[in-house]
Amino acid sequence: MAPKKFSEIKHNLLASLLGLFLFLFSIASAQLCPDFYEKTCPGALPAIENVVRAAVANESRMGASLLRLQFHDCFVNARVQKWKLGGPYWTVLLGRRDSTIANFSGTIDIPSPLLNLSGLITAFANKGLSASDLVTLYGAHTVGQTRCTIFRSRIYTENNIDPSYAASLRAICPATGGDDNLAPLDTETPTVFDNDIYKDMMVERGILHSDQQFYSGGSTDSQVEGYSNNPEAFAVDFGYAMIKMANISPLTGTSGQVRLNCRKVN
Ligand code: HEM
């Protein structure tokens, strides 16, 4: 074989270096990072923050709805909106792209509120989250509301519920009808992000069947007790757990797409 000319070697070397650079770039751009829009769209985060603040000022439940949206998006592999919530703060990793699937098949991964503790733990383990992450993230139920149709069976048929609490809920949620009537998930401070949901669990005032599972004589009781005594520890853990949840197999780099209309695939 004839020896290669210097220019040919140089060309090959440059091509290899370019290939390596592109490879490294694709790795770098295939990860979430806090400053994803810093150069391409520096106005993005302030604009989003303004819109979210206005929406929450207009309707206080919007914060809870957005928090829940992030949970569902992470579990079904769609895009997460970039935002932060009053209460604990955390660095949201950016750069998730939208799913190219636009049906409800992914929602099968969302755990049912009728599951027992082991089923809830398994649902989170399937997403790479621990039982401890589950207890921490479940603290999101410190804000927001739930519909009668979701908690009816608990207040009429279950025994591990404070009787006076169940009676007060029956006034909101009749045995038949009123399916969309609402009750707060956190009995004392439903619009404040605090640790009260854990205190509720300890006195059998979890409104959902799943709420009460975390304090039912099982492996998660001690973590519930810990958070009920230490709101700061809960707040810190919550931030870390949200970051971990946001990192569940995100679509980045060239995977997925950036939807022109959030509601449908391009
Ligand atoms: C095993 C885990 C979970 C189950 C079974 C569950 C179940 C539910 C259910 C049944 C509701 C009420 C829905 C309705 O009545 O229409 C709800 C509301 C809510 N969930 Fe969860 N959830 C879980 C985990 C999470 C996580 C991890 C987060 C966030 C990090 C979260 C945030 C919320 C919020 C904020 C609301 C209130 C939404 C609003 O008021 O609009 N949940 N959840």
CSV table of C-alpha atoms and ligand atoms in Angstrom, one decimal:
chain,number,residue,atom,x,y,z
A,1,MET,CA,0.0,0.0,0.0
A,2,ALA,CA,1.4,3.4,-1.0
A,3,PRO,CA,2.3,5.7,2.0
A,4,LYS,CA,-0.3,8.4,2.7
A,5,LYS,CA,0.6,12.0,1.9
A,6,PHE,CA,0.9,14.4,4.8
A,7,SER,CA,-2.1,16.4,3.5
A,8,GLU,CA,-4.2,13.2,3.5
A,9,ILE,CA,-3.1,12.3,7.0
A,10,LYS,CA,-3.9,15.8,8.1
A,11,HIS,CA,-7.3,15.7,6.5
A,12,ASN,CA,-8.0,12.4,8.2
A,13,LEU,CA,-6.9,13.7,11.5
A,14,LEU,CA,-9.0,16.8,11.2
A,15,ALA,CA,-12.0,14.7,10.1
A,16,SER,CA,-11.4,12.5,13.2
A,17,LEU,CA,-11.1,15.5,15.5
A,18,LEU,CA,-14.3,16.9,14.0
A,19,GLY,CA,-16.0,13.6,14.5
A,20,LEU,CA,-14.8,13.5,18.1
A,21,PHE,CA,-15.9,17.1,18.7
A,22,LEU,CA,-19.4,16.3,17.2
A,23,PHE,CA,-19.6,13.2,19.3
A,24,LEU,CA,-18.6,15.1,22.5
A,25,PHE,CA,-21.0,17.9,21.6
A,26,SER,CA,-23.8,15.4,21.1
A,27,ILE,CA,-23.1,13.9,24.5
A,28,ALA,CA,-23.0,17.4,26.1
A,29,SER,CA,-26.2,18.5,24.4
A,30,ALA,CA,-27.9,15.2,25.3
A,31,GLN,CA,-28.0,16.1,28.9
A,32,LEU,CA,-30.3,18.4,30.9
A,33,CYS,CA,-28.6,21.4,32.4
A,34,PRO,CA,-29.7,24.5,34.2
A,35,ASP,CA,-28.4,27.0,31.6
A,36,PHE,CA,-29.8,25.3,28.5
A,37,TYR,CA,-31.4,28.5,27.2
A,38,GLU,CA,-28.7,31.0,28.4
A,39,LYS,CA,-27.3,31.7,24.9
A,40,THR,CA,-30.1,30.6,22.6
A,41,CYS,CA,-33.0,32.3,24.4
A,42,PRO,CA,-31.9,34.3,27.5
A,43,GLY,CA,-35.4,35.8,27.9
A,44,ALA,CA,-37.1,32.4,28.2
A,45,LEU,CA,-36.9,31.9,32.0
A,46,PRO,CA,-38.0,35.4,33.1
A,47,ALA,CA,-40.8,35.3,30.5
A,48,ILE,CA,-42.0,31.9,31.8
A,49,GLU,CA,-41.7,33.1,35.4
A,50,ASN,CA,-43.8,36.1,34.7
A,51,VAL,CA,-46.5,34.0,33.1
A,52,VAL,CA,-46.5,31.4,35.9
A,53,ARG,CA,-46.6,34.1,38.6
A,54,ALA,CA,-49.6,35.8,36.9
A,55,ALA,CA,-51.4,32.5,36.5
A,56,VAL,CA,-50.9,31.6,40.2
A,57,ALA,CA,-52.0,35.1,41.2
A,58,ASN,CA,-55.1,34.6,39.1
A,59,GLU,CA,-55.9,31.1,40.4
A,60,SER,CA,-54.0,29.8,43.4
A,61,ARG,CA,-54.5,26.2,42.5
A,62,MET,CA,-52.5,26.7,39.4
A,63,GLY,CA,-49.2,26.1,41.4
A,64,ALA,CA,-50.5,22.7,42.5
A,65,SER,CA,-51.7,21.8,39.0
A,66,LEU,CA,-48.3,22.7,37.6
A,67,LEU,CA,-46.5,20.6,40.2
A,68,ARG,CA,-48.7,17.7,39.4
A,69,LEU,CA,-48.1,18.2,35.7
A,70,GLN,CA,-44.4,17.9,36.3
A,71,PHE,CA,-44.9,14.5,38.0
A,72,HIS,CA,-47.1,13.2,35.2
A,73,ASP,CA,-44.8,14.5,32.5
A,74,CYS,CA,-41.7,12.9,34.1
A,75,PHE,CA,-43.5,9.6,34.4
A,76,VAL,CA,-44.8,9.5,30.8
A,77,ASN,CA,-41.7,10.9,29.2
A,78,ALA,CA,-43.2,14.2,27.9
A,79,ARG,CA,-41.7,17.6,28.3
A,80,VAL,CA,-41.5,19.4,31.7
A,81,GLN,CA,-42.3,23.0,31.9
A,82,LYS,CA,-39.6,25.1,33.5
A,83,TRP,CA,-40.7,26.7,36.6
A,84,LYS,CA,-40.2,27.0,40.4
A,85,LEU,CA,-42.6,26.8,43.2
A,86,GLY,CA,-43.1,29.0,46.2
A,87,GLY,CA,-41.7,27.1,49.2
A,88,PRO,CA,-38.7,25.0,48.5
A,89,TYR,CA,-36.5,26.0,45.6
A,90,TRP,CA,-34.4,23.9,43.4
A,91,THR,CA,-32.4,24.2,40.2
A,92,VAL,CA,-34.6,22.9,37.4
A,93,LEU,CA,-32.5,21.1,34.8
A,94,LEU,CA,-33.6,22.3,31.3
A,95,GLY,CA,-33.5,21.0,27.8
A,96,ARG,CA,-36.2,18.3,27.8
A,97,ARG,CA,-37.8,17.9,24.5
A,98,ASP,CA,-41.3,16.9,23.6
A,99,SER,CA,-42.5,13.4,23.1
A,100,THR,CA,-43.4,12.3,19.5
A,101,ILE,CA,-46.2,10.2,21.0
A,102,ALA,CA,-49.5,11.9,21.5
A,103,ASN,CA,-51.8,9.4,23.1
A,104,PHE,CA,-52.7,8.3,26.6
A,105,SER,CA,-50.8,5.0,26.5
A,106,GLY,CA,-48.0,6.4,28.7
A,107,THR,CA,-50.4,7.3,31.5
A,108,ILE,CA,-50.5,3.6,32.4
A,109,ASP,CA,-47.3,4.4,34.3
A,110,ILE,CA,-49.1,6.9,36.6
A,111,PRO,CA,-49.7,5.1,39.9
A,112,SER,CA,-53.3,4.6,41.0
A,113,PRO,CA,-54.4,6.2,44.3
A,114,LEU,CA,-56.0,2.8,45.1
A,115,LEU,CA,-52.6,1.1,45.4
A,116,ASN,CA,-51.3,-0.2,48.6
A,117,LEU,CA,-47.8,0.7,49.9
A,118,SER,CA,-46.0,-2.2,48.0
A,119,GLY,CA,-47.7,-1.2,44.8
A,120,LEU,CA,-46.8,2.4,45.2
A,121,ILE,CA,-43.2,1.5,45.9
A,122,THR,CA,-43.1,-0.8,42.8
A,123,ALA,CA,-44.5,1.9,40.6
A,124,PHE,CA,-41.7,4.3,41.6
A,125,ALA,CA,-39.0,1.6,41.5
A,126,ASN,CA,-40.0,1.0,37.9
A,127,LYS,CA,-38.9,4.5,37.2
A,128,GLY,CA,-35.7,4.2,39.2
A,129,LEU,CA,-37.0,6.1,42.2
A,130,SER,CA,-36.6,4.7,45.7
A,131,ALA,CA,-39.3,4.2,48.4
A,132,SER,CA,-37.7,7.2,50.2
A,133,ASP,CA,-38.0,9.3,47.0
A,134,LEU,CA,-41.7,8.3,46.9
A,135,VAL,CA,-42.4,9.4,50.5
A,136,THR,CA,-40.5,12.7,49.8
A,137,LEU,CA,-42.2,13.5,46.5
A,138,TYR,CA,-45.6,12.5,47.9
A,139,GLY,CA,-45.3,15.6,50.2
A,140,ALA,CA,-46.4,17.5,47.1
A,141,HIS,CA,-49.9,16.7,48.3
A,142,THR,CA,-49.4,19.5,50.8
A,143,VAL,CA,-51.1,21.7,48.1
A,144,GLY,CA,-54.0,21.1,45.8
A,145,GLN,CA,-57.3,19.4,45.8
A,146,THR,CA,-59.0,16.2,44.9
A,147,ARG,CA,-62.3,15.2,43.5
A,148,CYS,CA,-65.1,13.3,45.4
A,149,THR,CA,-65.0,10.5,42.8
A,150,ILE,CA,-61.4,9.8,43.8
A,151,PHE,CA,-61.8,9.7,47.6
A,152,ARG,CA,-65.5,8.4,47.9
A,153,SER,CA,-64.6,4.8,48.5
A,154,ARG,CA,-62.2,5.7,51.2
A,155,ILE,CA,-64.6,7.8,53.2
A,156,TYR,CA,-67.5,5.3,53.0
A,157,THR,CA,-65.7,2.0,53.2
A,158,GLU,CA,-62.2,2.3,54.8
A,159,ASN,CA,-61.5,1.9,58.5
A,160,ASN,CA,-58.1,3.6,58.9
A,161,ILE,CA,-59.6,7.1,58.7
A,162,ASP,CA,-60.4,9.5,61.5
A,163,PRO,CA,-64.2,9.2,61.9
A,164,SER,CA,-64.9,12.9,62.4
A,165,TYR,CA,-62.7,13.7,59.3
A,166,ALA,CA,-64.6,11.1,57.2
A,167,ALA,CA,-67.9,12.6,58.4
A,168,SER,CA,-66.9,16.1,57.4
A,169,LEU,CA,-65.8,14.8,53.9
A,170,ARG,CA,-69.1,12.9,53.5
A,171,ALA,CA,-70.8,16.3,53.7
A,172,ILE,CA,-68.9,17.4,50.7
A,173,CYS,CA,-69.0,14.1,48.9
A,174,PRO,CA,-72.3,12.2,48.9
A,175,ALA,CA,-72.6,8.5,48.3
A,176,THR,CA,-73.9,9.2,44.9
A,177,GLY,CA,-73.5,12.3,42.8
A,178,GLY,CA,-71.3,15.3,43.3
A,179,ASP,CA,-68.4,13.5,41.6
A,180,ASP,CA,-66.5,16.7,40.9
A,181,ASN,CA,-66.9,18.2,44.3
A,182,LEU,CA,-63.5,19.2,45.7
A,183,ALA,CA,-61.7,18.7,49.0
A,184,PRO,CA,-58.1,19.7,49.9
A,185,LEU,CA,-55.4,17.1,50.0
A,186,ASP,CA,-53.9,18.9,53.1
A,187,THR,CA,-56.5,19.4,55.8
A,188,GLU,CA,-55.0,22.4,57.6
A,189,THR,CA,-53.0,24.5,55.1
A,190,PRO,CA,-54.0,23.5,51.5
A,191,THR,CA,-52.4,26.4,49.8
A,192,VAL,CA,-49.1,26.5,51.8
A,193,PHE,CA,-46.2,24.3,50.9
A,194,ASP,CA,-45.3,22.8,54.3
A,195,ASN,CA,-45.0,19.4,56.0
A,196,ASP,CA,-48.6,19.1,57.2
A,197,ILE,CA,-49.5,16.3,54.9
A,198,TYR,CA,-47.2,14.0,57.0
A,199,LYS,CA,-48.9,15.2,60.2
A,200,ASP,CA,-52.3,14.3,58.6
A,201,MET,CA,-51.1,10.8,57.8
A,202,MET,CA,-50.1,10.3,61.4
A,203,VAL,CA,-53.7,11.0,62.6
A,204,GLU,CA,-55.4,9.0,59.8
A,205,ARG,CA,-56.4,12.2,57.9
A,206,GLY,CA,-55.0,11.2,54.6
A,207,ILE,CA,-57.8,11.8,52.1
A,208,LEU,CA,-56.6,9.4,49.5
A,209,HIS,CA,-56.3,5.7,50.1
A,210,SER,CA,-52.7,6.1,48.9
A,211,ASP,CA,-52.0,9.0,51.3
A,212,GLN,CA,-52.7,6.8,54.3
A,213,GLN,CA,-50.5,4.0,53.0
A,214,PHE,CA,-47.3,5.8,54.1
A,215,TYR,CA,-48.3,5.7,57.7
A,216,SER,CA,-49.9,2.3,58.1
A,217,GLY,CA,-47.4,0.3,60.3
A,218,GLY,CA,-45.0,-0.3,57.3
A,219,SER,CA,-41.5,0.6,56.3
A,220,THR,CA,-42.2,4.2,55.6
A,221,ASP,CA,-43.6,5.2,59.0
A,222,SER,CA,-40.3,6.5,60.3
A,223,GLN,CA,-39.7,8.8,57.4
A,224,VAL,CA,-43.2,10.2,57.8
A,225,GLU,CA,-42.5,10.8,61.5
A,226,GLY,CA,-39.2,12.4,60.6
A,227,TYR,CA,-40.7,14.9,58.1
A,228,SER,CA,-43.6,15.7,60.5
A,229,ASN,CA,-41.0,16.9,63.0
A,230,ASN,CA,-38.5,18.5,60.6
A,231,PRO,CA,-40.0,20.7,57.8
A,232,GLU,CA,-36.6,21.9,56.8
A,233,ALA,CA,-35.4,18.3,56.1
A,234,PHE,CA,-38.5,17.7,54.0
A,235,ALA,CA,-38.0,20.9,52.0
A,236,VAL,CA,-34.3,20.1,51.2
A,237,ASP,CA,-35.1,16.5,50.3
A,238,PHE,CA,-38.0,17.5,48.2
A,239,GLY,CA,-35.8,19.7,46.0
A,240,TYR,CA,-33.3,16.9,45.4
A,241,ALA,CA,-36.1,14.4,44.7
A,242,MET,CA,-37.7,16.7,42.1
A,243,ILE,CA,-34.4,17.0,40.3
A,244,LYS,CA,-34.1,13.2,40.4
A,245,MET,CA,-37.6,12.8,39.1
A,246,ALA,CA,-36.9,15.3,36.3
A,247,ASN,CA,-34.0,13.1,35.2
A,248,ILE,CA,-36.1,10.0,34.4
A,249,SER,CA,-35.0,9.2,30.9
A,250,PRO,CA,-35.6,12.7,29.4
A,251,LEU,CA,-35.7,13.3,25.7
A,252,THR,CA,-32.7,15.4,24.9
A,253,GLY,CA,-30.4,16.2,22.0
A,254,THR,CA,-32.0,15.0,18.8
A,255,SER,CA,-34.5,12.7,20.5
A,256,GLY,CA,-38.2,13.7,20.5
A,257,GLN,CA,-39.1,17.1,19.1
A,258,VAL,CA,-39.9,20.7,20.0
A,259,ARG,CA,-43.6,21.0,19.5
A,260,LEU,CA,-45.0,24.0,17.7
A,261,ASN,CA,-48.3,23.4,19.5
A,262,CYS,CA,-47.8,21.9,23.0
A,263,ARG,CA,-51.0,19.9,22.6
A,264,LYS,CA,-50.1,17.9,19.5
A,265,VAL,CA,-47.2,16.2,17.8
A,266,ASN,CA,-45.8,18.3,14.9
B,1,HEM,C1,-47.9,7.3,44.1
B,1,HEM,C2,-47.9,8.5,43.8
B,1,HEM,C3,-49.1,9.4,43.6
B,1,HEM,C4,-50.4,9.2,43.5
B,1,HEM,C5,-51.1,7.8,43.6
B,1,HEM,C6,-51.1,10.4,43.4
B,1,HEM,C7,-52.5,10.6,43.2
B,1,HEM,C8,-53.1,11.8,43.1
B,1,HEM,C9,-54.5,12.0,43.0
B,1,HEM,C10,-55.6,10.9,42.9
B,1,HEM,C11,-54.8,13.3,43.0
B,1,HEM,C12,-56.2,14.0,42.9
B,1,HEM,C13,-56.6,14.0,41.4
B,1,HEM,C14,-58.1,14.4,41.3
B,1,HEM,O1,-58.8,14.4,42.2
B,1,HEM,O2,-58.5,14.7,40.1
B,1,HEM,C15,-53.5,14.0,43.1
B,1,HEM,C16,-53.4,15.4,43.1
B,1,HEM,C17,-52.2,16.0,43.2
B,1,HEM,N1,-50.9,15.4,43.1
B,1,HEM,FE1,-50.5,13.4,43.3
B,1,HEM,N2,-50.2,11.4,43.4
B,1,HEM,C18,-48.9,10.9,43.5
B,1,HEM,C19,-47.7,11.5,43.5
B,1,HEM,C20,-47.6,12.8,43.3
B,1,HEM,C21,-46.3,13.5,43.1
B,1,HEM,C22,-45.0,12.7,43.0
B,1,HEM,C23,-46.5,14.8,42.9
B,1,HEM,C24,-45.6,15.9,42.6
B,1,HEM,C25,-44.3,15.9,42.9
B,1,HEM,C26,-48.0,15.0,43.1
B,1,HEM,C27,-48.6,16.2,43.0
B,1,HEM,C28,-50.0,16.4,43.1
B,1,HEM,C29,-50.6,17.7,43.3
B,1,HEM,C30,-49.9,19.0,43.5
B,1,HEM,C31,-52.0,17.4,43.3
B,1,HEM,C32,-53.1,18.5,43.3
B,1,HEM,C33,-53.4,19.0,41.9
B,1,HEM,C34,-54.5,20.1,41.9
B,1,HEM,O3,-55.0,20.5,42.8
B,1,HEM,O4,-54.8,20.5,40.7
B,1,HEM,N3,-48.6,13.8,43.3
B,1,HEM,N4,-52.5,13.1,43.2
